[in-house]
Short mmCIF file of C-alpha atoms in Angstrom, two decimals:
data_model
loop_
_atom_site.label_atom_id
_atom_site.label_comp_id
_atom_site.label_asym_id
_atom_site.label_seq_id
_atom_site.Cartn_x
_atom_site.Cartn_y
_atom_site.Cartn_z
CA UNK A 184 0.00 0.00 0.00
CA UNK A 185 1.39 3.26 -1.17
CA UNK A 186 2.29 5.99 1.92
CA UNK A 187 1.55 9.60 1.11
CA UNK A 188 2.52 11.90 3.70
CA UNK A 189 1.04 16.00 4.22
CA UNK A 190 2.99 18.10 6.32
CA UNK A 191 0.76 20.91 6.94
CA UNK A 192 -3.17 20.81 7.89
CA UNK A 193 -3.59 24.62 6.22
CA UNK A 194 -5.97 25.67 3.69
CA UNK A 195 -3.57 24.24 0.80
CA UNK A 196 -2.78 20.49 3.09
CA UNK A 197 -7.01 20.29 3.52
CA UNK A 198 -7.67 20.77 -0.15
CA UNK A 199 -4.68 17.93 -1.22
CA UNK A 200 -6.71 15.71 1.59
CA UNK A 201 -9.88 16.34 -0.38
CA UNK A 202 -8.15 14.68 -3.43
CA UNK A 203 -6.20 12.04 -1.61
CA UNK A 204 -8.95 10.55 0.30
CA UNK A 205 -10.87 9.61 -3.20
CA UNK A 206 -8.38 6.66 -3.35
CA UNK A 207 -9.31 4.20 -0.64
CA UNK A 208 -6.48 2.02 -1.11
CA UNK A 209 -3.42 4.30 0.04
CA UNK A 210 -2.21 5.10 3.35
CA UNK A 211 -2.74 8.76 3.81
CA UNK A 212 -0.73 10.50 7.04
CA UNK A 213 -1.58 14.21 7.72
CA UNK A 214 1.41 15.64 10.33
CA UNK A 215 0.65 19.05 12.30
CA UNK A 216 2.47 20.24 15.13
CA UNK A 217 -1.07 21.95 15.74
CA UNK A 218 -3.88 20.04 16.51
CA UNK A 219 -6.26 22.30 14.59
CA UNK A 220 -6.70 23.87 11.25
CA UNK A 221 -6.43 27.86 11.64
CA UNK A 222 -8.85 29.71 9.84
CA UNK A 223 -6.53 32.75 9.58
CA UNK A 224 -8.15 35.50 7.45
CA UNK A 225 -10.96 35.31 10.07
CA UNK A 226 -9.19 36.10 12.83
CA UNK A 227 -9.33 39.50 13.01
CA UNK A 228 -12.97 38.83 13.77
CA UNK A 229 -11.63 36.78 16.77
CA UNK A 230 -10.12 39.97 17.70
CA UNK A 231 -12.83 42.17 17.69
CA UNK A 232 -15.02 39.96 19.16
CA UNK A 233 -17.30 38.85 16.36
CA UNK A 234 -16.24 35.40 16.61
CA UNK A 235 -14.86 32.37 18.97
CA UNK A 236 -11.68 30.62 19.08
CA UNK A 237 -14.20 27.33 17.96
CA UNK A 238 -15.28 29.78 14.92
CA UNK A 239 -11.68 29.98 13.66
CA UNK A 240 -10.61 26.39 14.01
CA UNK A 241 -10.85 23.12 12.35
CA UNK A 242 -10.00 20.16 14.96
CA UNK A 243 -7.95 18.26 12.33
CA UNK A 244 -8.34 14.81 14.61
CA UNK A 245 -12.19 14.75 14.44
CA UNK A 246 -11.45 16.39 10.21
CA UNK A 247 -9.36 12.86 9.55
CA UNK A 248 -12.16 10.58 11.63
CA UNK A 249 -14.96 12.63 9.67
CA UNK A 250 -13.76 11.20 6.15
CA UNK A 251 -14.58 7.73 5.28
CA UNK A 252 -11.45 6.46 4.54
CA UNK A 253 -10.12 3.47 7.12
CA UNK A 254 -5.84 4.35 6.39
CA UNK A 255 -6.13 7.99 6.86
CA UNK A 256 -4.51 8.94 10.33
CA UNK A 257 -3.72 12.43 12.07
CA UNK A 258 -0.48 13.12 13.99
CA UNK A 259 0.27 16.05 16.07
CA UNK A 260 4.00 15.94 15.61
CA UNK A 261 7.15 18.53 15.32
CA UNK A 262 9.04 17.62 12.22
CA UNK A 263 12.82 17.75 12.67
CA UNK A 264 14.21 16.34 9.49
CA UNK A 265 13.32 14.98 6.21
CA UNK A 266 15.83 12.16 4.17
CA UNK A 267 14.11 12.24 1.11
CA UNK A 268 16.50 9.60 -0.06
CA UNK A 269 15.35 7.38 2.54
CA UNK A 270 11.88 8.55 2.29
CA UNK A 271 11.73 9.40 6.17
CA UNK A 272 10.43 11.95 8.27
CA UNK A 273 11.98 12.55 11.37
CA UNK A 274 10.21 14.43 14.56
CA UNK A 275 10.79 15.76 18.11
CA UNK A 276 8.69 13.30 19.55
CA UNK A 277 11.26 10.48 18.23
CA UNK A 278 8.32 9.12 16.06
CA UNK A 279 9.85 8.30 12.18
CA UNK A 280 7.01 8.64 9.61
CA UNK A 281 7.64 6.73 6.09
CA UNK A 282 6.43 7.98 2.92
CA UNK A 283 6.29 7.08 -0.65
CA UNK A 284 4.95 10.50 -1.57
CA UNK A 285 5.09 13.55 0.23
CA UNK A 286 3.12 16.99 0.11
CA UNK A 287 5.04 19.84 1.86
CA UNK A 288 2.32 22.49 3.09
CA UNK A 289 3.92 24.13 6.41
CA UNK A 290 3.16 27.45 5.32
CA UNK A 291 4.87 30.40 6.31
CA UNK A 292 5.68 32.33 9.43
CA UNK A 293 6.28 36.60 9.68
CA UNK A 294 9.53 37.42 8.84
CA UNK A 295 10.77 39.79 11.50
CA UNK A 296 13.85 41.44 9.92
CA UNK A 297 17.13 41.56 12.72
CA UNK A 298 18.05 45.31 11.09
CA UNK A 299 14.75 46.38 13.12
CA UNK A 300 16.62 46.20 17.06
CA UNK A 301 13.64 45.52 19.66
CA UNK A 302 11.29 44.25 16.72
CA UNK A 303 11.31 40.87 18.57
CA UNK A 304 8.86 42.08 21.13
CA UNK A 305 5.87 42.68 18.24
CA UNK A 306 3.29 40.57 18.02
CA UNK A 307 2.48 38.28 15.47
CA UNK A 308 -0.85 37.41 14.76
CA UNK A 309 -0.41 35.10 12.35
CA UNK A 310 -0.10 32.39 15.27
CA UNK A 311 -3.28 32.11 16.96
CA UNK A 312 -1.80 31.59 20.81
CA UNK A 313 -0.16 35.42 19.79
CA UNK A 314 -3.40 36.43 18.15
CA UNK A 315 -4.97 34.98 21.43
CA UNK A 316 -2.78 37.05 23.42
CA UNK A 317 -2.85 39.96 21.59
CA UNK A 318 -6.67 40.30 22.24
CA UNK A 319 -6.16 39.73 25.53
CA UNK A 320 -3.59 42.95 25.94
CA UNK A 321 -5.68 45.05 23.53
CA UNK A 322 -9.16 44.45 25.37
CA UNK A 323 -6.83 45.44 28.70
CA UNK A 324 -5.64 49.01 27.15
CA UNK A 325 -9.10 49.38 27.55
CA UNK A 326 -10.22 48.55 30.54
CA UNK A 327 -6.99 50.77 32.14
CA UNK A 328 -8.56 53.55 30.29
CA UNK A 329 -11.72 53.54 31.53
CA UNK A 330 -10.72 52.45 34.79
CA UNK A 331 -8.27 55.18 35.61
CA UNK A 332 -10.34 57.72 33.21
CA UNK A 333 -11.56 59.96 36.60
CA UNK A 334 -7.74 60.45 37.16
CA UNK A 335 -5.93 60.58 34.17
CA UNK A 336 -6.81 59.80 30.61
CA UNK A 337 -3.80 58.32 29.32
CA UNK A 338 -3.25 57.85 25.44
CA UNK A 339 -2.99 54.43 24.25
CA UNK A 340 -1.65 54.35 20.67
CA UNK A 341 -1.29 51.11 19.10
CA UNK A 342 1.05 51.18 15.79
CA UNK A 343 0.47 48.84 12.80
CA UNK A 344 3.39 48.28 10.70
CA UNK A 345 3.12 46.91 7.76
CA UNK A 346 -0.46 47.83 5.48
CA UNK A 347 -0.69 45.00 3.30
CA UNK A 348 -3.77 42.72 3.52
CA UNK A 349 -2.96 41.85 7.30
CA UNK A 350 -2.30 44.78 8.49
CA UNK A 351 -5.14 46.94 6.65
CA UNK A 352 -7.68 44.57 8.08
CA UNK A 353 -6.08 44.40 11.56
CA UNK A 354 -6.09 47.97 12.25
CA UNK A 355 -9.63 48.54 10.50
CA UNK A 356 -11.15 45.68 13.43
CA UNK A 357 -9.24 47.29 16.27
CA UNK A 358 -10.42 51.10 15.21
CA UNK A 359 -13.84 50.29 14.35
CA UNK A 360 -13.91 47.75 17.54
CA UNK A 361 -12.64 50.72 19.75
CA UNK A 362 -15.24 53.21 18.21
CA UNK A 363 -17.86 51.11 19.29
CA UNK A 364 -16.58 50.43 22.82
CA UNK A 365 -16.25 53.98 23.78
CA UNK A 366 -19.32 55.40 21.93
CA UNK A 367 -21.50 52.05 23.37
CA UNK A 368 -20.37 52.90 27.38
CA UNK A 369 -19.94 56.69 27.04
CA UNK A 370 -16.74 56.63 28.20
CA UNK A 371 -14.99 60.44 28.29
CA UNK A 372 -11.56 58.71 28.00
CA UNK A 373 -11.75 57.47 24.40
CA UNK A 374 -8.21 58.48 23.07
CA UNK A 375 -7.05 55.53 21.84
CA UNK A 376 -4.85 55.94 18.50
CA UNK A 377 -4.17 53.13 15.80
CA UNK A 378 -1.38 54.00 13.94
CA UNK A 379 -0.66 52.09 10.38
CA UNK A 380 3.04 52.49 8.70
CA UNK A 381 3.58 51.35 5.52
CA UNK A 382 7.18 51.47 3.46
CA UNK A 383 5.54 52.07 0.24
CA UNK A 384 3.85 54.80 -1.12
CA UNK A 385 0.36 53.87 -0.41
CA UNK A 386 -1.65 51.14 1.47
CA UNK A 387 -2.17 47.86 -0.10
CA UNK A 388 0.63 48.27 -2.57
CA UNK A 389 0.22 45.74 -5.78
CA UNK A 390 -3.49 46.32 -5.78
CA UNK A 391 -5.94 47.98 -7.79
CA UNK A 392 -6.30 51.75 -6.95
CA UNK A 393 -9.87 52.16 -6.60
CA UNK A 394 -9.67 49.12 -4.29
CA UNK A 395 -6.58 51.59 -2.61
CA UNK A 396 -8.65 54.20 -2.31
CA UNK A 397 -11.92 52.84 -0.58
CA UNK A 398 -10.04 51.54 1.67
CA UNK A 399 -7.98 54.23 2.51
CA UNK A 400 -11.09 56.69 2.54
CA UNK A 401 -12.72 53.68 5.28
CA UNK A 402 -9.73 53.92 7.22
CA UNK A 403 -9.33 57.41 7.57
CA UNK A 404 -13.13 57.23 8.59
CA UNK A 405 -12.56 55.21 11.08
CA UNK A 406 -9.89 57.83 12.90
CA UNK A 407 -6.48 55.63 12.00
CA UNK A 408 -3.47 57.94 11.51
CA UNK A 409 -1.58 56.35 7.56
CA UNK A 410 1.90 57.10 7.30
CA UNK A 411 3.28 56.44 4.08
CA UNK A 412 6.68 56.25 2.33
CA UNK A 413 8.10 54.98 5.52
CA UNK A 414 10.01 52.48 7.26
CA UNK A 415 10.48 51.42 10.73
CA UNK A 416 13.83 51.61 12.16
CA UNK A 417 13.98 50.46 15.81
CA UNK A 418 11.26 50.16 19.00
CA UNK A 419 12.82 51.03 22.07
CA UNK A 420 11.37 52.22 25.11
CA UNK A 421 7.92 52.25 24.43
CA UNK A 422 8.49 54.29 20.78
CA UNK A 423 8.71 53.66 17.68
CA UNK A 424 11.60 55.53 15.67
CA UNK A 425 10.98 56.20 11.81
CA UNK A 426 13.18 56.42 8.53
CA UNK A 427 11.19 59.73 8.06
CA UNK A 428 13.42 61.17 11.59
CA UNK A 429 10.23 60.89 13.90
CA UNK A 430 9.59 59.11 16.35
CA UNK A 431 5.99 57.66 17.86
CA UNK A 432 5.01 56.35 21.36
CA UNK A 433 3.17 53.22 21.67
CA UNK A 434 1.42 50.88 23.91
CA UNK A 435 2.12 48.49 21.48
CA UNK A 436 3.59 47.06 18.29
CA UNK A 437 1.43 44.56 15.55
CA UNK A 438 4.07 43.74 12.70
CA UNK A 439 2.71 42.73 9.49
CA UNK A 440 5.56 43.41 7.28
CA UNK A 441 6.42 40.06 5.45
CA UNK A 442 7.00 36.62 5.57
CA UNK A 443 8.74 34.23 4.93
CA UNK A 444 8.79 30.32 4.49
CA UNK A 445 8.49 27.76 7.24
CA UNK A 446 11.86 26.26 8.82
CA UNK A 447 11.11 23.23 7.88
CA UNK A 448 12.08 23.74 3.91
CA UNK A 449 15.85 24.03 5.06
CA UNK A 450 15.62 20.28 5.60
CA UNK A 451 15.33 19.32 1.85
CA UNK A 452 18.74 21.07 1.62
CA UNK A 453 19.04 19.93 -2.26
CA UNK A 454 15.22 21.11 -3.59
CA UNK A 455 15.60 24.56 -5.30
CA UNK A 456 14.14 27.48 -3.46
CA UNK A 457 13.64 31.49 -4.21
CA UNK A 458 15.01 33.74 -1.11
CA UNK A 459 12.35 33.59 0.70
CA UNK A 460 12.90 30.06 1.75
CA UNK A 461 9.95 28.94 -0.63
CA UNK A 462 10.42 25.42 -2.80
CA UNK A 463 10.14 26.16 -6.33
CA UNK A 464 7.90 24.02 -8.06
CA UNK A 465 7.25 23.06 -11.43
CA UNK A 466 3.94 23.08 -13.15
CA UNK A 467 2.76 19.90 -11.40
CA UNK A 468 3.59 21.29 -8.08
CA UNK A 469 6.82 18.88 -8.19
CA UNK A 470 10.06 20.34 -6.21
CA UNK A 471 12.70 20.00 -8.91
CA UNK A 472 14.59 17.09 -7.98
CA UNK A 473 11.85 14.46 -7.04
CA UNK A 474 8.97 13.67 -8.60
CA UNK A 475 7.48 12.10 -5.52
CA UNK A 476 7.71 15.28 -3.72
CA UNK A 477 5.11 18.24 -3.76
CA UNK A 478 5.13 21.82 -2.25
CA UNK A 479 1.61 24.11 -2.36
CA UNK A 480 0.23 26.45 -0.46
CA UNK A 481 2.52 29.56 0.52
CA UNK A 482 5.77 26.96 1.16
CA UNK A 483 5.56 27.26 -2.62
CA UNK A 484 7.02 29.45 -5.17
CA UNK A 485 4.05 28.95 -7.64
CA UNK A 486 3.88 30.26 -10.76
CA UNK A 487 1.01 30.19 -13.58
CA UNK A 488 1.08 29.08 -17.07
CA UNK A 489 2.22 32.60 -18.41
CA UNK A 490 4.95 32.30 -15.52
CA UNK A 491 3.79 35.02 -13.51
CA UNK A 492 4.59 34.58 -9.54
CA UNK A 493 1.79 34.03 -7.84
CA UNK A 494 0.56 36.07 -4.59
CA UNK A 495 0.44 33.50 -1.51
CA UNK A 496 -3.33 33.61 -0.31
CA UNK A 497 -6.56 31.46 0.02
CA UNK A 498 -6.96 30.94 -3.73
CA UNK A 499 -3.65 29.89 -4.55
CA UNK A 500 -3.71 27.13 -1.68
CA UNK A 501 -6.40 26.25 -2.85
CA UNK A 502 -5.65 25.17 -6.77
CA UNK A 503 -2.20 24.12 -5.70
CA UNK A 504 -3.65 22.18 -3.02
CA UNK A 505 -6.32 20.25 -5.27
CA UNK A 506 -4.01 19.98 -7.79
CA UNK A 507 -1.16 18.44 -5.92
CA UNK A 508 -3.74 15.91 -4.24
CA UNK A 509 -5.06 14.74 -7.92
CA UNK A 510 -1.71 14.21 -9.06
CA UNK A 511 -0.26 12.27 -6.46
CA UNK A 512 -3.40 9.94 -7.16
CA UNK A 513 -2.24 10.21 -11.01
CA UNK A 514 1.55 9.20 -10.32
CA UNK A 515 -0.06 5.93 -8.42
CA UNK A 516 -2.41 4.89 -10.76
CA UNK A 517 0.10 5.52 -13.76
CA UNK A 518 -1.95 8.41 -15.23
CA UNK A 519 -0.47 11.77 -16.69
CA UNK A 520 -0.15 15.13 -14.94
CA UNK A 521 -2.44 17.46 -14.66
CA UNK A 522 -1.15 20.88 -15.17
CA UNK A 523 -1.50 23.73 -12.76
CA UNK A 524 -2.76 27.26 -13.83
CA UNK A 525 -4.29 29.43 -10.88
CA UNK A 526 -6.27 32.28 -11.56
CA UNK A 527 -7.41 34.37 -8.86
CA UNK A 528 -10.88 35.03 -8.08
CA UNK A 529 -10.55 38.42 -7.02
CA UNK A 530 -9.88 39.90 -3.65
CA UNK A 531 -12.08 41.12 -0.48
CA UNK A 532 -10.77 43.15 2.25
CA UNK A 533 -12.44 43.57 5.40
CA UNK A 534 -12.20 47.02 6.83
CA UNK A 535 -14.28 46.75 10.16
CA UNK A 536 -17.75 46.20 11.45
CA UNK A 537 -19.59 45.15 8.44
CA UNK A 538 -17.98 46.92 5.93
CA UNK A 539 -15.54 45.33 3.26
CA UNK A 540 -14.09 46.20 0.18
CA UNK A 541 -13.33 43.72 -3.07
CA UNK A 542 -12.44 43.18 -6.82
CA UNK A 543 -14.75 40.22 -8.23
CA UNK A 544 -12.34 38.48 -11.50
CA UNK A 545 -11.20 41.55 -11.65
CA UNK A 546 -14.37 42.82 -13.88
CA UNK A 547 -16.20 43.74 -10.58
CA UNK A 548 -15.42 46.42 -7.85
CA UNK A 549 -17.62 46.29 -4.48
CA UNK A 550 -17.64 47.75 -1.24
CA UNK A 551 -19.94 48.28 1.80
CA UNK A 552 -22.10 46.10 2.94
CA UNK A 553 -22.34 43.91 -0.36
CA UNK A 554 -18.48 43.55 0.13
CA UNK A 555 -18.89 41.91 3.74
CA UNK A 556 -21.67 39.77 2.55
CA UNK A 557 -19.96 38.38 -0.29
CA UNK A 558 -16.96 37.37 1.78
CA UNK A 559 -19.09 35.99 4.71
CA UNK A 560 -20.30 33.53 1.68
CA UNK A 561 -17.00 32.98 0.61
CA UNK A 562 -15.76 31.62 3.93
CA UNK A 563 -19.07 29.92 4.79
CA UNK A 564 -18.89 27.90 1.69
CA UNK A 565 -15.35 26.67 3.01
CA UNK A 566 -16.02 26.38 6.31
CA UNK A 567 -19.89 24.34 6.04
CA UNK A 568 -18.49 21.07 4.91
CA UNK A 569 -15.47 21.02 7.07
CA UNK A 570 -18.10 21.39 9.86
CA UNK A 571 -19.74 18.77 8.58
CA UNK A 572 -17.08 16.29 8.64
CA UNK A 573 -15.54 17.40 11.69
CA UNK A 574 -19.29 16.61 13.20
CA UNK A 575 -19.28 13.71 11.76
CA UNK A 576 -15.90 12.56 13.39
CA UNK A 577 -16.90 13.80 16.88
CA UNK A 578 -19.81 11.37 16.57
CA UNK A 579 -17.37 8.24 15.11
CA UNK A 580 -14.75 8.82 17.95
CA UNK A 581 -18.04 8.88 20.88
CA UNK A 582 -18.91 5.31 19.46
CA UNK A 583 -15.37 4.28 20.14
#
């Protein structure tokens, strides 16, 4: 029986599961060093209180006991090292996992630069115990406000660097989250200031510019201070110092500046990869030197068919993920490759509350309401059948 391995239950590892589990005849091995699937561009809601820490998670042991599949098996392991020779996977907890096959979707982490001195001490909110935490110190800014607003009405100013996708969205929840607090008490103390830096000479840089400007207009609305055309230089002692020669105080710091790829792709020390750590991949979603290994998802340097690098994001994991999964079957069952060719669907931002902003195949721009609405559906229709199975799996393991 043929052993195909995933390392990494993200969006891309789920969707190369979908595909795998079609065959019922392989043994199918899904490693995570987290025991749950992190819905991650929902959780700013988690921030700002629209959702639960159950609302952005997949359990991935009750995912694997929801399919019907008797060889598929879950296991909450650390990967160390990878032989591909020897078609081994090593991990912390001493455990060695065999594979014929093997799909590498680990993801990637924030790339905190080491030029930036005292950057260390941001947090990241792309892990959800930091996102977690996070919450936990902005919902205590405040508290100290209103509690000590009789005495003193300190200012809390919270600085946002980085205004890509993360960090647009991230300081939208906060400020319109914030807006709501203070207006919904009638608290005199509401001086809380969200500040968003970005190096380039606009939010969202890449993007279309009437996508740019809604949401610049939305967060100017909602009372965040955008500094543009600058860079951060160094946090130290509770401010931030700027490439422009200023310098800002904070409460804290939320970097959103980059990323780059997981660790674990140093391990496959003779796979080509771009500088970002990423495994290059051909049009099959094959490293370069073995055929019987895949990368997708945003461990991937994926390109299209016109060879245009593709943006790391929900889509893209997605395709790559399906794709990956179908041809694994195909290499087992002696068929040819299917080729990959994402296209994206278009883009929706959220910018707070229920407000959101998006390009529809590019033919279509929306904002407002409609915006939120449509991207509500978007992760419903992801999220329903996931439910479904992970439902289904809490009822197998009860029988047990």
């Amino acid at each position: 029986m043929k052993k195909v391995v995933i390392i990494g239950g993200g969006y891309a590892g789920i969707y190369a599961l979908r595909e795998l589990v079609k065959n019922k005849n392989i043994k199918i091995t899904l490693i995570d060093k987290h025991t749950y699937h992190n819905l991650q561009p929902e959780v700013y809601d988690l921030i700002a209180n629209k959702s639960t820490f159950a609302d952005v998670t997949i359990d991935l042991t009750t995912l694997c006991r929801g399919f019907n599949h008797n060889h598929l098996e879950f296991k909450n392991l650390k990967v160390r090292k990878i032989d591909q020779h020897a078609r081994k996977i090593y991990t912390e907890e001493q455990e060695i996992v065999e594979f014929d096959y093997l799909i590498m979707a680990a993801g990637t982490r924030t790339f905190f630069p080491s030029s930036i001195p005292g950057l260390n001490n941001a947090d990241d909110i792309k892990k959800l115990h930091r996102a977690i935490t996070f919450k936990q110190s902005f919902e205590r800014q405040l508290f100290e406000k209103i509690r000590d607003e009789a005495k003193q009405c300190a200012d809390t100013h919270i600085v946002v660097v980085g205004a890509g996708l993360s960090g647009v969205e991230i300081a939208a929840e906060m400020a319109y989250y914030s807006n709501k607090f203070f207006e919904r008490g009638n608290f005199s103390c509401d001086n809380l200031k969200i500040s968003l830096i970005s190096s380039s000479a606009s939010i969202l840089p890449g993007l279309k510019q009437d996508l740019i400007n809604i949401s610049q207009q939305r967060l100017k609305a909602l009372g965040i201070n955008i500094i543009t055309n600058t860079k951060l230089q160094k946090v130290e002692d509770g401010y931030c110092y700027l490439s422009n020669g200023t310098k800002i105080n904070h409460s804290f710091v939320v970097f959103t500046g980059g990323v780059e790829s997981s660790t674990i792709t140093s391990e496959l020390d003779d796979v080509a990869k771009n500088g970002r750590g990423q495994l290059i991949v051909n049009e099959f979603m094959q490293t370069d030197k073995y055929e019987n290994i895949f990368a997708i998802g945003d461990i991937a340097e994926i390109r299209n068919l016109q060879g245009e690098i593709m943006p790391p994001n929900v889509t893209v994991a997605r395709i790559s993920g399906t794709n990956a999964g179908k041809n694994v079957l195909n290499l087992i069952s002696g068929k040819s490759l299917q080729k990959c060719d994402p296209k994206l669907d278009g883009i929706l931002i959220a910018l707070g509350g229920q407000y959101a902003a998006g390009d529809i195949y590019g033919l279509l721009t929306v904002k407002g309401r409609l915006a939120y609405e449509i991207k509500k559906y978007v992760f419903s229709s992801y999220r329903k059948p996931l439910i479904k199975l992970i439902k289904k799996g809490y009822a197998k393991l009860k029988r047990m």
